[in-house]
Every structure is written in structure tokens, then in C-alpha cells.
C-alpha positions as a printed Julia matrix, in Angstrom:
66×3 Matrix{Float64}:
   3.68    7.78   11.69
   4.88   11.2    12.61
   6.76   13.58   10.36
   8.38   17.0    10.79
   8.29   19.46    7.91
   9.5    23.07    7.62
   6.83   25.6     8.62
   6.64   27.16    5.12
   6.0    23.7     3.64
   3.35   23.04    6.3
   1.6    26.33    5.4
   1.62   25.47    1.69
   0.36   21.99    2.52
  -2.58   23.32    4.62
  -3.41   25.89    1.93
  -3.46   23.2    -0.79
  -5.56   20.84    1.4
  -8.14   23.6     1.96
  -8.26   24.43   -1.74
  -8.77   20.74   -2.6
 -11.21   20.24    0.29
  -9.26   17.29    1.6
  -7.72   16.51    4.99
  -4.02   17.35    5.24
  -3.27   13.68    5.97
  -4.94   12.62    2.72
  -2.97   15.19    0.73
   0.25   13.93    2.31
  -0.69   10.33    1.5
  -1.43   11.24   -2.12
   1.85   13.17   -2.42
   3.88   10.27   -0.95
   2.14    7.7    -3.22
   2.79    9.89   -6.28
   6.47   10.27   -5.36
   6.85    6.52   -4.81
   5.16    5.69   -8.11
   7.55    7.99   -9.91
  10.72    6.98   -8.08
  10.06    3.37   -7.05
   7.19    1.87   -9.1
   5.68   -1.37   -7.97
   6.45   -4.1   -10.46
   3.81   -6.66  -11.37
   6.19   -8.46  -13.66
   7.29  -11.93  -12.71
  11.06  -12.33  -12.81
  11.95  -15.6   -14.53
  15.07  -17.25  -15.85
  15.53  -19.5   -18.82
  14.91  -23.14  -17.98
  17.75  -25.63  -18.03
  15.95  -28.97  -17.73
  17.59  -31.54  -20.01
  15.87  -34.77  -18.94
  12.61  -36.41  -19.84
   9.23  -35.72  -18.36
   6.51  -38.28  -17.82
   3.06  -37.33  -16.53
   2.72  -40.93  -15.35
   5.7   -40.49  -13.05
   4.37  -37.24  -11.76
   0.74  -38.12  -11.25
   1.02  -41.89  -10.62
  -1.4   -43.05   -7.92
  -3.71  -40.05   -8.02
């Protein structure tokens, strides 16, 4: 991936990376991950809907012959 940022932002980024003793690419990765967590969090919730089954259930029918 390649990105273009304004020169003043790049200078601030390099300065911050030196201060944190991290590669610039790692600082960019951390910043992007932080932004995405704030703006578009991953959801580990399972989306479900209420069931509408109105019949009968028999385990014999389901597992017959096993």
C-alpha cells in the first residue's frame, strides 16, 4: 500500500516515530487501527432473528439411521 500525506503531517509522523522508537510504518499502522476501532469497530456479536418454527421436532426423524 502506498499513501501520500502532506509534508507537515509527514514531519510530525517521523518526529513522533523517533520519540516512540518505532518505525514510521508501525506508527501509521497503529494510528489506522485506532481510527478504525473508533469509527468502525469490529463486531463479535452474532446477528440473529427470532425463530418462527411452528411444527414438531423429533430427534428420531433427524438422527434416524446414525
